[in-house]
mmCIF file of C-alpha atoms and ligand atoms in Angstrom:
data_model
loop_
_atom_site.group_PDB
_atom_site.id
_atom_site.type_symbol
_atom_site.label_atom_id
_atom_site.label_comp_id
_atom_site.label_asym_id
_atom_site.label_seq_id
_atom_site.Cartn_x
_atom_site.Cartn_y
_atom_site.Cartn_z
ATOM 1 C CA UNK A 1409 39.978 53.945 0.083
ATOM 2 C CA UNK A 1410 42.180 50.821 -0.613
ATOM 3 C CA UNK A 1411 44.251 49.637 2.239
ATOM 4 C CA UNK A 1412 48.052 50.867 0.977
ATOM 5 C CA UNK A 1413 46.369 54.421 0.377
ATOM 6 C CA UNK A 1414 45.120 54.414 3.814
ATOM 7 C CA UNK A 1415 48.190 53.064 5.365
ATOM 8 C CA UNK A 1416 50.778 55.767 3.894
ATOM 9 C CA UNK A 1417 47.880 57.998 4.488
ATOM 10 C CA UNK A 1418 48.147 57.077 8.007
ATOM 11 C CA UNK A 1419 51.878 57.543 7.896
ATOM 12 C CA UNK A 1420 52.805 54.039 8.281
ATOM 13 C CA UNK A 1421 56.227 53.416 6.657
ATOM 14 C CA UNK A 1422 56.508 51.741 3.278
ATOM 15 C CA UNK A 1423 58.109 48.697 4.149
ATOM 16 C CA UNK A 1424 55.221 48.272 6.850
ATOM 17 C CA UNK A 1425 52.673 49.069 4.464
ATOM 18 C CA UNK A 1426 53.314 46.683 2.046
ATOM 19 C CA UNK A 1427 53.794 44.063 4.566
ATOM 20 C CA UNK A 1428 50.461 44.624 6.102
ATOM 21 C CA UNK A 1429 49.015 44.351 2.938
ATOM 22 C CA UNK A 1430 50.328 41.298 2.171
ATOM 23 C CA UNK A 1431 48.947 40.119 5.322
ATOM 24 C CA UNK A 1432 45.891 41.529 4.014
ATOM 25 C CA UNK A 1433 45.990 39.639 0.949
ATOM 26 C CA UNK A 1434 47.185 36.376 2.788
ATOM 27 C CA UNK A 1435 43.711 36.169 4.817
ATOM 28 C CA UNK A 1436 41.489 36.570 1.896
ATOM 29 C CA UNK A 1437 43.074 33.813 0.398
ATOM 30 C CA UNK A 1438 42.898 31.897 3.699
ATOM 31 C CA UNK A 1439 38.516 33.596 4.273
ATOM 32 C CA UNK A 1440 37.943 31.598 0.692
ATOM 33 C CA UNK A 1441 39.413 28.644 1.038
ATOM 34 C CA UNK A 1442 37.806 28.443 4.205
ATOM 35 C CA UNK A 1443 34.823 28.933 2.647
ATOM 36 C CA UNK A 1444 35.304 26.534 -0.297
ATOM 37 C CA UNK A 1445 37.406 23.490 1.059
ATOM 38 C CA UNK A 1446 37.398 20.466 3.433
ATOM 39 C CA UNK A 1447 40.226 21.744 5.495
ATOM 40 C CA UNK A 1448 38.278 21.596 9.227
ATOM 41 C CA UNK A 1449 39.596 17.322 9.302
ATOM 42 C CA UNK A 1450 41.107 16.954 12.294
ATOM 43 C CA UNK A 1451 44.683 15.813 11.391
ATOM 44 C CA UNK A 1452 45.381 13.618 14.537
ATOM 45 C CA UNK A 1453 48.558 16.157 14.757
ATOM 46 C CA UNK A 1454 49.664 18.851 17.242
ATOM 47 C CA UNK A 1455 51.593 22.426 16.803
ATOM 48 C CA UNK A 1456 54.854 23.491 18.140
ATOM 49 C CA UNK A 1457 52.315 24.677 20.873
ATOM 50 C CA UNK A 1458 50.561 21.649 22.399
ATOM 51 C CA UNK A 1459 47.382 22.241 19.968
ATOM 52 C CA UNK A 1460 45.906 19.434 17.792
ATOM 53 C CA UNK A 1461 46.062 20.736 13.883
ATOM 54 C CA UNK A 1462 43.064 20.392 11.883
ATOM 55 C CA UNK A 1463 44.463 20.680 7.832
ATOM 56 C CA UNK A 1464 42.998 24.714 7.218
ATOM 57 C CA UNK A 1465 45.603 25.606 10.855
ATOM 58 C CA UNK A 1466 48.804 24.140 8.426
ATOM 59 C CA UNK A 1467 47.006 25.633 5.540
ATOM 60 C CA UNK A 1468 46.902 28.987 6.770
ATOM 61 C CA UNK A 1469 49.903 28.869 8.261
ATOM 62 C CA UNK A 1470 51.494 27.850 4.654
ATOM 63 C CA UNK A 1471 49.791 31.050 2.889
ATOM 64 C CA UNK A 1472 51.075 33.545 5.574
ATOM 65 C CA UNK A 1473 54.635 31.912 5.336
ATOM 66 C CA UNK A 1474 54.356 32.287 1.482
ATOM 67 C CA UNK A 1475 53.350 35.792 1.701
ATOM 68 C CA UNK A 1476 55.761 36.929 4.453
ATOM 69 C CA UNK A 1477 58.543 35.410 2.672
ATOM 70 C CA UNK A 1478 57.857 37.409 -0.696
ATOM 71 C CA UNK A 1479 58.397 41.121 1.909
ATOM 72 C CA UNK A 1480 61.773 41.852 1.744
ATOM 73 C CA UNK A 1481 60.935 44.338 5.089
ATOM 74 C CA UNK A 1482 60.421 40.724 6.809
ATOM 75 C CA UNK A 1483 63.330 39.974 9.288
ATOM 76 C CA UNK A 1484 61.521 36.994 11.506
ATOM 77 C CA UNK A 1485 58.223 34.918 11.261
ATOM 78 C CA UNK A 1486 56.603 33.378 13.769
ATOM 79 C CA UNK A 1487 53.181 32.040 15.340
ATOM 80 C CA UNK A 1488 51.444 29.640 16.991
ATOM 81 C CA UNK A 1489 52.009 26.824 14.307
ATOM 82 C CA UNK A 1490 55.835 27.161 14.643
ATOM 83 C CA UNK A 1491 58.190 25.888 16.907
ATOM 84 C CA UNK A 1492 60.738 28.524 16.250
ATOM 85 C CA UNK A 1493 60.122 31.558 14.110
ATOM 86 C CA UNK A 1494 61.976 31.739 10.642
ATOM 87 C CA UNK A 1495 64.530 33.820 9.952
ATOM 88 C CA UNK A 1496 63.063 35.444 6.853
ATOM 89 C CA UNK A 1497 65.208 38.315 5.061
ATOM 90 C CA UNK A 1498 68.311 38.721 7.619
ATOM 91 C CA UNK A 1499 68.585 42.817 6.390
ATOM 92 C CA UNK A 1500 64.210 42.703 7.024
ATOM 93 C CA UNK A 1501 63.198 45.433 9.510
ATOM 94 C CA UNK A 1502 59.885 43.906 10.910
ATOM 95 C CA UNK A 1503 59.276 40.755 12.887
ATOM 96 C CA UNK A 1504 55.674 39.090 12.927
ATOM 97 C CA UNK A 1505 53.867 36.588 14.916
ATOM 98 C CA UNK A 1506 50.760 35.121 13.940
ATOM 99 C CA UNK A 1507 47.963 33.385 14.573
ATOM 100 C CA UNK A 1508 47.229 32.143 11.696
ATOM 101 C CA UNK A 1509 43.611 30.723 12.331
ATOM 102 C CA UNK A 1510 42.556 31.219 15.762
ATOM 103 C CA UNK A 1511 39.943 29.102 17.302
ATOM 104 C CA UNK A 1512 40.235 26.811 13.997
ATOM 105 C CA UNK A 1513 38.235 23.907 15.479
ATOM 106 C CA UNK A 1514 35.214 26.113 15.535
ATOM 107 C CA UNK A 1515 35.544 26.140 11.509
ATOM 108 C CA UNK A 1516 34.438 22.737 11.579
ATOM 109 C CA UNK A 1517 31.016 23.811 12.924
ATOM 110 C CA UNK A 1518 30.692 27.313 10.875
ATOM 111 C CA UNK A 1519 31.208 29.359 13.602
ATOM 112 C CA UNK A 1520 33.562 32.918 12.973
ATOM 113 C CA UNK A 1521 37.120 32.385 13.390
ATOM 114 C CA UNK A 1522 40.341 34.462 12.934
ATOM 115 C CA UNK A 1523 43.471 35.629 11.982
ATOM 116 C CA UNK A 1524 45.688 37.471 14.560
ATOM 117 C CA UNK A 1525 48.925 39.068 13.895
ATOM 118 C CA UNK A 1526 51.375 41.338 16.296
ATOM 119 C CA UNK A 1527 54.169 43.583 14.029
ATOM 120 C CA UNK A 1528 57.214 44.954 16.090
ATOM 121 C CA UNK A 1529 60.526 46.353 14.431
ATOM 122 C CA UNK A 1530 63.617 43.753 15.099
ATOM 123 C CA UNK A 1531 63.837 41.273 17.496
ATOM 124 C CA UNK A 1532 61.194 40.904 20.687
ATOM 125 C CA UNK A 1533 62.174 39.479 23.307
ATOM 126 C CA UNK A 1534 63.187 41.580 26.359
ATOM 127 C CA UNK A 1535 60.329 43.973 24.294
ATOM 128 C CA UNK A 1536 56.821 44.526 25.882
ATOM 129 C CA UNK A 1537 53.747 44.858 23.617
ATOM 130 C CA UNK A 1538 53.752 48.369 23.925
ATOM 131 C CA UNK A 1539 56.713 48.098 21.252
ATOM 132 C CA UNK A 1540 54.239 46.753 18.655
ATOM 133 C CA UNK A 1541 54.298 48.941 15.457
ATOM 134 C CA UNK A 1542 51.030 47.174 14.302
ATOM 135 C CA UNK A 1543 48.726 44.971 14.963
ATOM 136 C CA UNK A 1544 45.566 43.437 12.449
ATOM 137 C CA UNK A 1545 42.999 40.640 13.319
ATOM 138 C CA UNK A 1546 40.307 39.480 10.014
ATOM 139 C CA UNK A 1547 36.981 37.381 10.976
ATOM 140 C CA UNK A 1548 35.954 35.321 8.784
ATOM 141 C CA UNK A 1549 32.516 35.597 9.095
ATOM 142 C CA UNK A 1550 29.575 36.181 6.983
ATOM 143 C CA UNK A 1551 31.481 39.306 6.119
ATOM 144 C CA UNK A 1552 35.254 39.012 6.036
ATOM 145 C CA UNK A 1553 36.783 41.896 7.691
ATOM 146 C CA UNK A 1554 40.145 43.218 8.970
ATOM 147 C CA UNK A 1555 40.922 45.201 11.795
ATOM 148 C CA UNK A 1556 43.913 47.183 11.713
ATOM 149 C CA UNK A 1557 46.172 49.647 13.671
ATOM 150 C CA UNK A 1558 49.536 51.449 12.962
ATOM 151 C CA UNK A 1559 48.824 53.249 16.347
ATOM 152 C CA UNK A 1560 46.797 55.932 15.126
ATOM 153 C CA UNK A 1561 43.435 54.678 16.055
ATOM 154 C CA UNK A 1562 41.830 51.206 14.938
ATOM 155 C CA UNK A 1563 40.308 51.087 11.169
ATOM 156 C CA UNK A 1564 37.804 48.336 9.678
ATOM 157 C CA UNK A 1565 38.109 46.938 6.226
ATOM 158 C CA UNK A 1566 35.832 44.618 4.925
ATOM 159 C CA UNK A 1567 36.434 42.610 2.057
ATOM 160 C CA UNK A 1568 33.955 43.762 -0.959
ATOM 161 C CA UNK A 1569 34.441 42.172 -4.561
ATOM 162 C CA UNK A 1570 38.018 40.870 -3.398
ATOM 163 C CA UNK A 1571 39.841 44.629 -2.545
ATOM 164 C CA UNK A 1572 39.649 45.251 1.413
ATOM 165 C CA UNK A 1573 37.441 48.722 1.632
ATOM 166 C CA UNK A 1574 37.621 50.896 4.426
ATOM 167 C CA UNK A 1575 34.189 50.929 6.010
ATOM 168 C CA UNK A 1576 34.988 52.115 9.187
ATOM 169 C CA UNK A 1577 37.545 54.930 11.249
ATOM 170 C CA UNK A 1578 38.649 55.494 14.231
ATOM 171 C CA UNK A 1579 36.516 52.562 16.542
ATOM 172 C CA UNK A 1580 36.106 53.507 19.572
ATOM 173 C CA UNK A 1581 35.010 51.209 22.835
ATOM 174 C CA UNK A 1582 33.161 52.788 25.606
ATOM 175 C CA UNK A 1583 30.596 51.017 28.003
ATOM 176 C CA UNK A 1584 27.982 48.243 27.402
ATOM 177 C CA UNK A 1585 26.599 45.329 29.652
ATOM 178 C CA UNK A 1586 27.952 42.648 27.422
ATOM 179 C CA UNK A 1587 30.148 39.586 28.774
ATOM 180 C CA UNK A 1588 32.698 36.859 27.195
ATOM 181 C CA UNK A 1589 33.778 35.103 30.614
ATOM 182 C CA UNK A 1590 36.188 32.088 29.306
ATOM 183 C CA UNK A 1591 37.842 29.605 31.182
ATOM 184 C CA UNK A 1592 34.544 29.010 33.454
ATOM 185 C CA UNK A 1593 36.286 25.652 34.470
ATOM 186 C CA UNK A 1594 38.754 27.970 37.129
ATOM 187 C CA UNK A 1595 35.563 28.964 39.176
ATOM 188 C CA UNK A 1596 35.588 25.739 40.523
ATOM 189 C CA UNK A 1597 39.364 26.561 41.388
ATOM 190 C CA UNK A 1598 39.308 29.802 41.838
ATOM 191 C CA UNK A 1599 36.395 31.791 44.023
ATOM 192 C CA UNK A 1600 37.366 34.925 43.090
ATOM 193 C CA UNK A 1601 36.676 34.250 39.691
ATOM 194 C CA UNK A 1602 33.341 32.881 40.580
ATOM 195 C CA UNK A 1603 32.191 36.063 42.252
ATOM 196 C CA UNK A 1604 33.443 38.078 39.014
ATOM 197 C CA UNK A 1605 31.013 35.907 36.625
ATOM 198 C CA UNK A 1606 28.238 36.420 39.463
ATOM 199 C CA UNK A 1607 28.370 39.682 39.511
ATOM 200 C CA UNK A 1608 28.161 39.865 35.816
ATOM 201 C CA UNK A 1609 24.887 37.709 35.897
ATOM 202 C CA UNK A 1610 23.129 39.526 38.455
ATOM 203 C CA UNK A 1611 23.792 42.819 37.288
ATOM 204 C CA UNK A 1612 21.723 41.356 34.095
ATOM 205 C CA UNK A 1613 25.026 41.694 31.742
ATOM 206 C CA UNK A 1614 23.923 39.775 27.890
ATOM 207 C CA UNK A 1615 26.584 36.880 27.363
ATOM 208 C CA UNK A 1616 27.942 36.907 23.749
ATOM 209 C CA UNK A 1617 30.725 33.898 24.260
ATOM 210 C CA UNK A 1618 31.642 31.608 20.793
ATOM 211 C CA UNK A 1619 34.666 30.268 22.076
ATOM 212 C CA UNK A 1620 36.612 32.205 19.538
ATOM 213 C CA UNK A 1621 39.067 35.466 20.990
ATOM 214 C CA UNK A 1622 38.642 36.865 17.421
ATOM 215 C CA UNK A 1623 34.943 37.405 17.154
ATOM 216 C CA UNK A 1624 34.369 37.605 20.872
ATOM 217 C CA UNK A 1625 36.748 40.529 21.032
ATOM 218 C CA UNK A 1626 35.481 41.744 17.728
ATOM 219 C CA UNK A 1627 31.775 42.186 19.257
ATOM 220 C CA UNK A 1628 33.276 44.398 22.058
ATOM 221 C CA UNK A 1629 34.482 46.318 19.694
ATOM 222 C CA UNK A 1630 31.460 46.946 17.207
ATOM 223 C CA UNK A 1631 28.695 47.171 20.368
ATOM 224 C CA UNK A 1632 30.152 50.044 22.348
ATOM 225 C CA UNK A 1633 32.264 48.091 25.163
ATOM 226 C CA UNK A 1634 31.703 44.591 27.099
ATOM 227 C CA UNK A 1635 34.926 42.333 28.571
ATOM 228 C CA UNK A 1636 36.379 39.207 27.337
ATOM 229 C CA UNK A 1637 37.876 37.145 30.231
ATOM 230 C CA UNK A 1638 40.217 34.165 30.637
ATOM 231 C CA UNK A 1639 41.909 33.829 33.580
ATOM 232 C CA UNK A 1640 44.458 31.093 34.914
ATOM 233 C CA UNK A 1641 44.174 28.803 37.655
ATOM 234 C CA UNK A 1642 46.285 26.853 39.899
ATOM 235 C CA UNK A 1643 46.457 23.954 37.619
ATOM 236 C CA UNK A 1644 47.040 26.327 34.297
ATOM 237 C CA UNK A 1645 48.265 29.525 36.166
ATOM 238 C CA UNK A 1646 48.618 31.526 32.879
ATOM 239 C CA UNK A 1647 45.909 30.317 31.527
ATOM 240 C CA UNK A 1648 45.415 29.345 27.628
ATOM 241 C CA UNK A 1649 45.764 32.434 25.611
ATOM 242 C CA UNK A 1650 49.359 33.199 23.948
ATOM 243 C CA UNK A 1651 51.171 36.392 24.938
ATOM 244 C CA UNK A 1652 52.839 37.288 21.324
ATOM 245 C CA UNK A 1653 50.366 36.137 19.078
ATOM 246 C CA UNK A 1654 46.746 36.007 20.251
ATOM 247 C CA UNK A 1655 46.663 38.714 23.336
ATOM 248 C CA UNK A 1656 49.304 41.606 22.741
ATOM 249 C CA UNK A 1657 47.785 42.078 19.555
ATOM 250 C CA UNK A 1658 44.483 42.252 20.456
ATOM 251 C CA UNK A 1659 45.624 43.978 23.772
ATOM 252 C CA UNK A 1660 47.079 47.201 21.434
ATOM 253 C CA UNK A 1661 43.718 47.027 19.149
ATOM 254 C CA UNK A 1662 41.620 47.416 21.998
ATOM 255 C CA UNK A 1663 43.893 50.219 23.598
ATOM 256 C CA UNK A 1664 43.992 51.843 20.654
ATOM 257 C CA UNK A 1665 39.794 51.806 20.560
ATOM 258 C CA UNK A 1666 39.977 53.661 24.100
ATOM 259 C CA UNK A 1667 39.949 50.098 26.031
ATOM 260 C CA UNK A 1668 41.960 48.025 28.538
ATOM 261 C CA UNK A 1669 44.151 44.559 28.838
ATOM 262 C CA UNK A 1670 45.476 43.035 32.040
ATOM 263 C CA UNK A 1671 46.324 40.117 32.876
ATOM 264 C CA UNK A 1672 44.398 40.850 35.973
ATOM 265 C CA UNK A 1673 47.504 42.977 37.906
ATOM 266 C CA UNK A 1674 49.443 45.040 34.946
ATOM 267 C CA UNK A 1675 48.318 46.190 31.372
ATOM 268 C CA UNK A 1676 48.955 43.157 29.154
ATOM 269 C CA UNK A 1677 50.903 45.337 27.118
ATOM 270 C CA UNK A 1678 53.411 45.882 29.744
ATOM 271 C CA UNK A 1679 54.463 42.231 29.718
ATOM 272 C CA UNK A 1680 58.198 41.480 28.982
ATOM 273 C CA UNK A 1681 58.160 39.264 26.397
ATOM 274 C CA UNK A 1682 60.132 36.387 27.736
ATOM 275 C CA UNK A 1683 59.805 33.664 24.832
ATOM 276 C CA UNK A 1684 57.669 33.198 21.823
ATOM 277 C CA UNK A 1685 55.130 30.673 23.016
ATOM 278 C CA UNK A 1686 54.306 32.062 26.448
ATOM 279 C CA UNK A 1687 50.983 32.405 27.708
ATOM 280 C CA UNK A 1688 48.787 35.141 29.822
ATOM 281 C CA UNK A 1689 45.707 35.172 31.589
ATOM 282 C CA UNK A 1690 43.377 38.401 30.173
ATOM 283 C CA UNK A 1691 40.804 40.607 30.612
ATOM 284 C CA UNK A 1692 40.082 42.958 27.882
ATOM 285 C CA UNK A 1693 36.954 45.643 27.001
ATOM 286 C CA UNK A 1694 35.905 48.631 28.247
ATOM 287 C CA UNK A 1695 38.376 50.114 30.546
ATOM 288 C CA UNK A 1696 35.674 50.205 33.628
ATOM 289 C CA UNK A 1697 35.226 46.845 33.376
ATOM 290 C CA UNK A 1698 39.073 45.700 33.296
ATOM 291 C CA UNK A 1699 39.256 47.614 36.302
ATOM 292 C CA UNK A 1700 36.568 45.607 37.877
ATOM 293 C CA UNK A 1701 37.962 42.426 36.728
ATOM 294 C CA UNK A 1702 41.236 43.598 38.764
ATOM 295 C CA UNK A 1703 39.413 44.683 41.259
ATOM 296 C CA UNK A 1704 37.680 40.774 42.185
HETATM 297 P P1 LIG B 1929 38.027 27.405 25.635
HETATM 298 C C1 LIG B 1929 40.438 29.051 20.598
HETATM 299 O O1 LIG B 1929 40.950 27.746 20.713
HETATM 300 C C2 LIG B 1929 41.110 29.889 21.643
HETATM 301 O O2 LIG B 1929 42.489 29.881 21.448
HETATM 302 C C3 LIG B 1929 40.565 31.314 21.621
HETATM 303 O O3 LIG B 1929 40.207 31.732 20.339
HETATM 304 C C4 LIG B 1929 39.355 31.231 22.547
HETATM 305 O O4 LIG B 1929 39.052 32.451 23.188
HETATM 306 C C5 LIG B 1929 39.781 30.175 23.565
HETATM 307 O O5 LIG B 1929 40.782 29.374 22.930
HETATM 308 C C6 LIG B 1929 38.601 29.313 23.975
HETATM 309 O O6 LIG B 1929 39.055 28.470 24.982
HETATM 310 O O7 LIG B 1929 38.704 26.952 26.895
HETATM 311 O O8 LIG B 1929 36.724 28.153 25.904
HETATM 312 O O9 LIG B 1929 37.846 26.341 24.597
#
């Protein structure tokens, strides 16, 4: 089944549809140019967030602009590349914030990296997360894929002779001895932090870290539960990882797969959204383990 079929199938309201497939269509233009250009240069500039650009980051953040400007259901755009987000279509119903390549620097050494992208209905902030209407994520891997939810479960497409096919329904995340601990600079800051990565070692949990959210979150996902972690720490107390666009998106995928998100005291997805570019310390997998991560 194509994506639009199993979008309206899933009830998912025209206008959102289409716009998701236009996202859809956006990242497998972005997955082959990846694959075929010399876009991982570093650029010796930084985003609108404090993150140096290599060319493919303004490159995919051109091809997502293009396509979100051609959805008349678009109100706002915005993402990690952009200072402020556009105003798109001022009658557009949907608002969305992107990452448009996450964890681009690892491109330049072939490792999987991502698109992430959070859909909510008019303006968000003063909204939590939990107001999402959507939320998708493709790897770029050696398969390109795309995770999607309209908040009726999580779906897999993977991208087969250039038309996304449905391979997968309904993921769900349960338990398995798998850790992504991030950050590991804040144990030095932070003992408590310490003693969570301990315990993970001695209880003989398999690290699966790349230094990219996308796949490392992705892997919880597809091998029955594990927990991705980056925490703050006195010096960075929210830590790294952008609220709108890299971890309330990835926050409602992983609830919607029968997981958890904190940011170590309340769900991630109970966060007021205060302004576009702020940040959040996480912990996200299998539920037990988010609880655990609170716990320490
Ligand atoms: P660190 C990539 O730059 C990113 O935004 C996420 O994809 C990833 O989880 C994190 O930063 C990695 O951060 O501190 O390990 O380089």
């Amino acid at each position: 089944m194509d994506l639009l079929s199993f979008l309206e199938s899933k009830g998912a309201e025209p206008g959102l549809a289409k716009l998701i497939v236009a996202l859809g269509d956006a990242c497998k233009i972005i997955g082959g140019e990846l694959r075929e250009s010399l876009h991982s240069k570093h650029l010796g500039t930084i985003n609108a967030t404090g993150d140096d650009q290599i060319a493919m980051d303004v490159r995919s953040d051109a091809i997502i602009a293009e396509h979100m400007r051609a959805c008349p259901s678009v109100l706002l755009l915005g993402g990690e590349e952009m200072a402020e987000p556009e105003k798109v279509n001022l009658d557009g119903r949907y608002s969305v914030f992107c990452d448009p390549l996450d964890g681009s620097s690892l491109a330049d050494v072939n490792f999987s990296v991502g698109t992430i992208a959070g859909i909510y209905e008019g303006e968000v902030i003063g909204k939590t997360g939990r107001d999402m209407v959507a939320a998708l994520y493709a790897v770029y891997g050696p398969k390109t894929t795309l995770i999607v939810t309209v908040k009726k479960g999580v779906h897999e497409f993977m991208l087969i002779k250039g038309e996304w096919t449905l391979i997968e329904e309904s993921l769900q995340v349960g338990e398995a001895k798998y850790f992504a601990c991030g950050n590991l600079r804040a144990c030095v800051e932070r003992a408590d932090y310490l003693k969570l990565v301990e315990n993970f070692i001695l209880n003989k949990y398999t690290l699966r870290y790349s230094g990219g959210m996308v796949p490392d979150i992705n892997h919880i996902l597809h091998k029955g539960g594990g927990i991705f972690t980056y925490p703050g720490m006195p010096s960075k107390p929210d830590g790294k990882l952008r609220l709108l666009f890299e971890c309330a998106p990835m926050s409602l995928i992983m609830e919607e797969a029968g997981g958890a998100s904190s940011n170590g005291k309340i769900p991630v997805l109970d966060l007021v959204i205060n302004n576009y570019e702020e940040r959040t310390p996480i912990f996200i997998g299998s539920k037990s383990e988010v609880e655990k991560c609170a716990g320490f």
